[in-house]
Coordinates of C-alpha atoms in Angstrom, one line a residue:
X1079 CA 76.9 54.4 51.4
X1080 CA 78.2 58.0 51.0
X1081 CA 81.8 58.8 50.7
X1082 CA 81.6 60.4 54.2
X1083 CA 80.0 57.4 55.8
X1084 CA 82.4 55.0 54.1
X1085 CA 85.3 57.0 55.5
X1086 CA 83.8 56.9 59.0
X1087 CA 83.2 53.1 58.7
X1088 CA 86.8 52.6 57.6
X1089 CA 88.1 54.7 60.5
X1090 CA 86.0 52.7 62.9
X1091 CA 87.2 49.4 61.5
X1092 CA 90.8 50.5 61.5
X1093 CA 90.5 51.5 65.1
X1094 CA 89.0 48.1 66.0
X1095 CA 91.7 46.2 64.2
X1096 CA 94.4 48.1 66.1
X1097 CA 92.6 47.3 69.4
X1098 CA 92.3 43.6 68.6
X1099 CA 96.0 43.5 67.7
X1100 CA 96.8 45.0 71.1
X1101 CA 94.6 42.5 72.9
X1102 CA 96.1 39.6 70.9
X1103 CA 99.6 40.7 71.9
X1104 CA 98.4 40.6 75.5
X1105 CA 97.3 36.9 75.0
X1106 CA 93.6 37.4 74.3
X1107 CA 92.2 35.1 71.6
X1108 CA 89.7 36.7 69.2
X1109 CA 86.2 35.1 69.2
X1110 CA 82.9 36.0 67.5
X1111 CA 79.9 35.0 69.6
X1112 CA 76.4 34.8 68.0
X1113 CA 74.4 38.0 67.7
X1114 CA 71.1 36.3 68.3
X1115 CA 71.0 34.8 71.8
X1116 CA 68.5 33.0 74.0
X1117 CA 66.4 35.7 75.6
X1118 CA 66.0 34.0 79.0
X1119 CA 69.7 34.0 79.6
X1120 CA 69.9 37.8 79.2
X1121 CA 66.7 38.7 80.9
X1122 CA 67.7 36.7 84.0
X1123 CA 71.2 38.1 84.3
X1124 CA 71.6 41.6 83.0
X1125 CA 69.3 43.5 85.4
X1126 CA 66.4 45.8 85.2
X1127 CA 68.1 48.8 83.5
X1128 CA 69.1 46.8 80.5
X1129 CA 66.4 44.1 80.3
X1130 CA 63.7 46.7 79.5
X1131 CA 65.9 47.9 76.6
X1132 CA 66.6 44.5 75.1
X1133 CA 65.1 43.6 71.7
X1134 CA 63.2 40.4 72.3
X1135 CA 61.3 38.3 69.7
X1136 CA 59.9 34.8 69.1
X1137 CA 61.0 32.8 66.1
X1138 CA 58.8 30.5 64.0
X1139 CA 59.6 27.5 66.3
X1140 CA 58.3 29.4 69.3
X1141 CA 61.8 30.0 70.9
X1142 CA 62.2 33.4 72.6
X1143 CA 65.4 35.1 71.4
X1144 CA 67.0 38.5 71.6
X1145 CA 69.6 40.7 69.9
X1146 CA 72.5 40.7 72.3
X1147 CA 72.5 43.9 74.4
X1148 CA 76.1 43.3 75.4
X1149 CA 78.9 40.8 74.6
X1150 CA 80.0 39.6 78.1
X1151 CA 77.1 37.1 78.4
X1152 CA 77.6 35.6 74.9
X1153 CA 81.4 35.3 75.4
X1154 CA 80.7 33.7 78.8
X1155 CA 78.4 31.2 77.1
X1156 CA 81.1 30.5 74.5
X1157 CA 83.6 29.8 77.2
X1158 CA 81.3 27.2 78.7
X1159 CA 80.7 25.6 75.3
X1160 CA 84.4 25.2 75.0
X1161 CA 85.0 24.2 78.6
X1162 CA 81.9 22.6 80.0
X1163 CA 83.7 21.7 83.3
X1164 CA 84.7 25.4 83.7
X1165 CA 88.2 24.2 84.8
X1166 CA 90.4 26.1 82.3
X1167 CA 91.8 29.6 82.2
X1168 CA 90.9 31.5 79.0
X1169 CA 91.3 35.0 77.7
X1170 CA 89.1 36.1 74.8
X1171 CA 88.8 39.3 72.8
X1172 CA 86.0 40.4 70.4
X1173 CA 84.7 43.2 68.2
X1174 CA 81.0 43.4 67.1
X1175 CA 77.6 45.0 67.4
X1176 CA 75.3 45.1 70.4
X1177 CA 71.7 46.4 70.4
X1178 CA 69.6 48.4 73.0
X1179 CA 66.4 50.4 72.8
X1180 CA 67.0 54.0 73.6
X1181 CA 63.9 55.4 75.4
X1182 CA 64.9 59.0 74.6
X1183 CA 65.5 58.2 71.0
X1184 CA 68.7 57.2 69.3
X1185 CA 71.6 59.6 69.2
X1186 CA 75.3 59.7 68.2
X1187 CA 76.3 58.7 71.8
X1188 CA 73.3 56.4 72.5
X1189 CA 72.5 54.5 69.2
X1190 CA 70.3 51.5 69.0
X1191 CA 73.1 49.5 67.4
X1192 CA 76.6 50.2 68.6
X1193 CA 79.9 48.4 68.5
X1194 CA 82.0 47.0 71.3
X1195 CA 85.6 45.9 71.3
X1196 CA 86.5 44.1 74.5
X1197 CA 88.2 41.4 76.5
X1198 CA 87.1 38.8 79.0
X1199 CA 89.3 36.8 81.3
X1200 CA 88.0 33.5 82.8
X1201 CA 89.3 31.2 85.5
X1202 CA 92.3 33.2 86.8
X1203 CA 92.5 32.5 90.6
X1204 CA 94.5 35.6 91.4
X1205 CA 91.6 38.0 91.1
X1206 CA 93.7 41.0 92.1
X1207 CA 96.2 40.3 89.3
X1208 CA 93.4 39.8 86.8
X1209 CA 91.7 43.1 87.9
X1210 CA 94.9 45.0 87.4
X1211 CA 95.5 43.5 84.0
X1212 CA 92.0 44.4 82.9
X1213 CA 92.2 48.0 84.0
X1214 CA 95.7 48.5 82.6
X1215 CA 94.8 47.0 79.2
X1216 CA 91.6 49.1 79.0
X1217 CA 93.7 52.3 79.7
X1218 CA 96.4 51.2 77.3
X1219 CA 93.8 50.5 74.6
X1220 CA 92.1 53.9 74.7
X1221 CA 95.5 55.7 74.8
X1222 CA 96.8 53.7 71.9
X1223 CA 93.7 54.9 69.9
X1224 CA 94.7 58.5 70.6
X1225 CA 92.6 59.4 73.6
X1226 CA 94.5 61.7 75.9
X1227 CA 91.9 63.7 77.9
X1228 CA 90.1 61.2 80.1
X1229 CA 89.4 60.2 83.7
X1230 CA 88.8 57.0 85.5
X1231 CA 85.8 56.2 87.8
X1232 CA 85.9 53.2 90.1
X1233 CA 83.4 51.4 92.4
X1234 CA 83.4 48.1 94.2
X1235 CA 80.1 46.2 94.6
X1236 CA 81.8 43.7 97.0
X1237 CA 82.4 46.6 99.4
X1238 CA 78.7 47.4 99.5
X1239 CA 77.9 43.7 100.1
X1240 CA 80.4 43.7 102.9
X1241 CA 78.7 46.8 104.4
X1242 CA 75.2 45.2 104.4
X1243 CA 76.7 42.0 105.9
X1244 CA 78.5 43.9 108.6
X1245 CA 75.3 45.7 109.5
X1246 CA 73.7 42.3 110.1
X1247 CA 70.5 43.3 108.4
X1248 CA 67.5 40.9 108.2
X1249 CA 67.9 38.6 105.2
X1250 CA 64.9 40.1 103.5
X1251 CA 66.2 43.7 103.5
X1252 CA 69.8 42.6 102.8
X1253 CA 68.6 40.9 99.6
X1254 CA 66.4 43.7 98.5
X1255 CA 69.1 46.4 99.0
X1256 CA 71.5 44.2 97.0
X1257 CA 68.9 43.8 94.3
X1258 CA 68.2 47.5 93.9
X1259 CA 71.8 48.8 94.3
X1260 CA 72.1 49.4 90.5
X1261 CA 69.1 51.7 90.5
X1262 CA 69.9 54.5 92.9
X1263 CA 66.5 56.4 92.8
X1264 CA 64.6 53.1 93.6
X1265 CA 67.3 52.1 96.1
X1266 CA 67.1 55.3 98.1
X1267 CA 63.3 55.4 98.0
X1268 CA 63.3 51.8 99.4
X1269 CA 66.0 52.6 102.1
X1270 CA 64.0 55.7 103.2
X1271 CA 60.8 53.8 103.5
X1272 CA 62.1 50.8 105.4
X1273 CA 64.3 53.0 107.7
X1274 CA 61.3 55.2 108.5
X1275 CA 59.0 52.3 109.2
X1276 CA 56.5 53.2 106.5
X1277 CA 54.9 50.5 104.4
X1278 CA 53.7 50.5 100.8
X1279 CA 50.1 51.7 100.3
X1280 CA 48.0 48.6 101.0
X1281 CA 44.8 49.4 99.1
X1282 CA 46.0 48.7 95.6
X1283 CA 45.0 46.1 93.0
X1284 CA 48.5 44.6 93.3
X1285 CA 48.1 44.1 97.0
X1286 CA 44.6 42.6 96.6
X1287 CA 46.0 40.1 94.0
X1288 CA 49.0 39.4 96.2
X1289 CA 46.7 38.5 99.1
X1290 CA 44.9 36.0 96.8
X1291 CA 48.1 34.1 96.0
X1292 CA 49.8 34.5 99.4
X1293 CA 49.0 30.9 100.5
X1294 CA 49.2 29.3 97.1
X1295 CA 52.1 27.3 95.8
X1296 CA 54.0 28.6 92.7
X1297 CA 52.0 26.7 90.1
X1298 CA 48.7 27.8 91.7
X1299 CA 49.9 31.4 92.1
X1300 CA 50.7 31.5 88.4
X1301 CA 47.2 30.1 87.5
X1302 CA 45.6 32.9 89.6
X1303 CA 47.7 35.6 88.0
X1304 CA 46.9 34.2 84.5
X1305 CA 43.2 34.1 85.2
X1306 CA 43.2 37.7 86.5
X1307 CA 45.1 39.0 83.5
X1308 CA 42.8 37.2 81.1
X1309 CA 39.7 38.5 82.9
X1310 CA 41.0 42.1 82.8
X1311 CA 42.0 41.7 79.1
X1312 CA 45.6 42.4 80.0
X1313 CA 48.0 40.7 77.6
X1314 CA 51.2 39.1 78.9
X1315 CA 53.6 41.3 77.0
X1316 CA 57.2 42.6 77.4
X1317 CA 59.9 40.7 79.3
X1318 CA 57.9 39.4 82.3
X1319 CA 56.8 35.8 82.7
X1320 CA 53.9 34.7 84.8
X1321 CA 56.3 33.3 87.3
X1322 CA 58.1 36.6 87.7
X1323 CA 54.8 38.5 88.1
X1324 CA 53.6 36.1 90.8
X1325 CA 57.0 36.3 92.6
X1326 CA 56.8 40.2 92.6
X1327 CA 53.3 40.1 94.0
X1328 CA 54.3 37.8 96.8
X1329 CA 57.3 40.1 97.4
X1330 CA 55.0 43.1 97.6
X1331 CA 52.8 41.4 100.2
X1332 CA 55.8 40.4 102.3
X1333 CA 56.9 44.0 102.3
X1334 CA 53.7 45.0 104.0
X1335 CA 54.4 42.5 106.8
X1336 CA 58.1 43.1 107.3
X1337 CA 59.6 45.0 110.3
X1338 CA 61.4 48.3 109.5
X1339 CA 65.2 48.8 109.8
X1340 CA 66.5 50.9 112.7
X1341 CA 66.8 54.5 111.3
X1342 CA 70.5 54.7 112.3
X1343 CA 71.2 51.8 109.9
X1344 CA 69.7 53.7 107.0
X1345 CA 71.8 56.7 108.0
X1346 CA 75.1 54.7 107.9
X1347 CA 74.2 53.3 104.4
X1348 CA 73.4 56.8 103.2
X1349 CA 76.7 58.1 104.5
X1350 CA 78.7 55.4 102.8
X1351 CA 77.0 55.8 99.5
X1352 CA 77.6 59.6 99.4
X1353 CA 81.3 59.0 99.3
X1354 CA 82.8 60.1 95.9
X1355 CA 86.3 61.4 96.0
X1356 CA 89.9 60.7 94.7
X1357 CA 90.8 57.1 95.6
X1358 CA 92.9 57.7 98.7
X1359 CA 90.5 60.3 100.1
X1360 CA 87.6 58.0 99.4
X1361 CA 89.2 55.1 101.3
X1362 CA 90.0 57.4 104.3
X1363 CA 86.4 58.6 104.4
X1364 CA 84.9 55.1 104.2
X1365 CA 87.3 53.9 106.9
X1366 CA 86.2 56.8 109.2
X1367 CA 82.5 56.1 108.6
X1368 CA 83.0 52.4 109.3
X1369 CA 85.0 53.1 112.5
X1370 CA 82.3 55.6 113.7
X1371 CA 79.6 53.0 113.2
X1372 CA 81.6 50.1 114.7
X1373 CA 81.7 48.2 111.4
X1374 CA 84.4 45.9 110.2
X1375 CA 84.9 46.3 106.5
X1376 CA 88.7 46.5 106.7
X1377 CA 89.3 43.6 104.4
X1378 CA 87.3 45.2 101.6
X1379 CA 88.9 48.6 102.1
X1380 CA 92.3 47.0 102.2
X1381 CA 91.7 45.2 98.9
X1382 CA 90.6 48.4 97.2
X1383 CA 93.6 50.4 98.6
X1384 CA 96.0 47.7 97.6
X1385 CA 94.5 47.7 94.0
X1386 CA 95.2 51.4 93.7
X1387 CA 98.8 51.0 94.9
X1388 CA 99.4 48.4 92.3
X1389 CA 97.8 50.4 89.5
X1390 CA 100.0 53.3 90.2
X1391 CA 103.0 51.0 90.4
X1392 CA 102.2 49.7 86.9
X1393 CA 102.0 53.2 85.5
X1394 CA 98.2 53.9 85.5
X1395 CA 97.7 57.6 86.3
X1396 CA 95.1 58.0 89.0
X1397 CA 95.5 61.8 89.3
X1398 CA 92.0 62.2 87.7
X1399 CA 90.5 59.1 89.2
X1400 CA 87.4 59.0 91.4
X1401 CA 86.1 56.2 93.7
X1402 CA 82.3 56.4 94.0
X1403 CA 80.8 54.1 96.6
X1404 CA 77.4 54.1 94.8
X1405 CA 78.9 53.4 91.4
X1406 CA 77.9 50.0 90.1
X1407 CA 77.4 50.4 86.3
X1408 CA 74.1 49.2 84.8
X1409 CA 74.6 45.5 84.4
X1410 CA 73.6 43.5 87.5
X1411 CA 75.9 40.5 86.9
X1412 CA 78.9 42.5 88.4
X1413 CA 80.0 41.3 91.8
X1414 CA 83.2 43.3 92.7
X1415 CA 85.4 45.9 91.0
X1416 CA 83.7 48.1 88.4
X1417 CA 85.3 50.9 86.5
X1418 CA 84.8 53.1 83.5
X1419 CA 86.8 55.5 81.4
X1420 CA 85.2 58.9 80.8
X1421 CA 86.3 61.2 78.0
X1422 CA 86.3 65.0 78.3
X1423 CA 83.0 66.3 77.0
X1424 CA 81.0 63.1 77.6
X1425 CA 79.2 62.6 80.9
X1426 CA 79.1 59.6 83.2
X1427 CA 76.3 57.9 81.2
X1428 CA 78.5 58.0 78.1
X1429 CA 81.7 56.2 79.0
X1430 CA 84.1 55.2 76.2
X1431 CA 85.0 52.1 78.1
X1432 CA 84.0 50.2 81.2
X1433 CA 84.0 46.8 82.9
X1434 CA 84.4 44.9 86.1
X1435 CA 84.4 41.6 87.9
X1436 CA 81.4 39.1 87.5
X1437 CA 82.3 36.0 89.5
X1438 CA 78.7 34.7 89.8
X1439 CA 77.7 34.9 86.2
X1440 CA 79.2 31.6 85.0
X1441 CA 77.4 29.5 87.6
X1442 CA 74.2 31.3 86.7
X1443 CA 74.8 30.2 83.1
X1444 CA 75.3 26.6 84.1
X1445 CA 78.9 26.2 85.1
X1446 CA 79.4 23.3 87.5
X1447 CA 81.7 25.4 89.7
X1448 CA 82.4 29.1 90.5
X1449 CA 84.5 30.8 87.8
X1450 CA 86.4 34.0 88.6
X1451 CA 85.8 36.3 85.7
X1452 CA 86.5 40.0 84.8
X1453 CA 86.1 41.9 81.6
X1454 CA 86.1 45.2 79.8
X1455 CA 84.4 46.6 76.7
X1456 CA 85.2 49.7 74.7
X1457 CA 82.3 51.6 73.0
X1458 CA 84.3 52.1 69.8
X1459 CA 82.1 54.7 68.2
X1460 CA 82.3 56.9 71.3
X1461 CA 86.1 56.4 71.5
X1462 CA 86.6 57.4 67.8
X1463 CA 84.3 60.5 68.3
X1464 CA 86.2 61.5 71.4
X1465 CA 89.6 61.1 69.7
X1466 CA 88.5 63.0 66.6
X1467 CA 86.9 65.7 68.7
X1468 CA 90.0 66.2 70.7
X1469 CA 92.3 66.2 67.7

């Protein structure tokens, strides 16, 4: 290690120690979840944008494992190990590496291995209080590290869910729009297609294979897919199982048969998702769109507005904050509030910190009851670079 790299490492570790001290004073117990995790847990929960960037391998015993691409899932698993009945409140903090493939190549702001210092809060029934605590601590943490020039970006996935419920969409399209929300280009292509009444091109190999398995049960469908892949010499590689491939083919076939959405429904969704403005202005715009469309999303908008009131009341500066209706971050376990802290000179894809609410994750990991949960992680290398760059 060169003198320069040793100095950088010590600065990073010093920053992390200070962050963990701050979290400890706020009541967050430090934990160290395992770096190697069961692959299936992550591939099922983190979503398409991250699962394709996860380092997956099989050990000598044949178990499929991965290098953790984030720390929220490992800390959630640790919570369930300690509290199998999921009936206790807990607050944990951590600092350690995470790993993601970078399709454009690693860089200073997008390395393959990066460090996260963060906090996770489990089981607190007053979700609003926990959300406020999480945002306030994240802001306090980056400010304590010396970051001065930053802005806040907010979104709320629960508001989008409330919108599609208020529109009374067919269950199929409601579920698909929820599924693709985190991938805006795919989402808008899907919305345009189903609102215009166009269907996927039917004369494809995928459609032909889907037709073969359309009337089969799951086990038989997987056998047919396996036989086809074998006959074509196509290896089963990457992060897709036979079950998932069969399910996607059946989903593709169902798209061909489904009725389109009314075009005006697609227009309303588009209008809502184009809203990106300072928090008060965004709430007013969303209320106006909802009123014009005859939709009742008052409860969701009221919760968002009240959250902003409380944040300002607790000293969080929202003068440079933005609420973006389409903002959902990249991890698909989020279910409500999402936020990130963006430093001057770094774009939206390079936040120094971010987090949100993930109330459905713990039951997906095996909890016997729903567990309200919210967390935040700081990309410590980005934070240090932003602080030193602004010094």
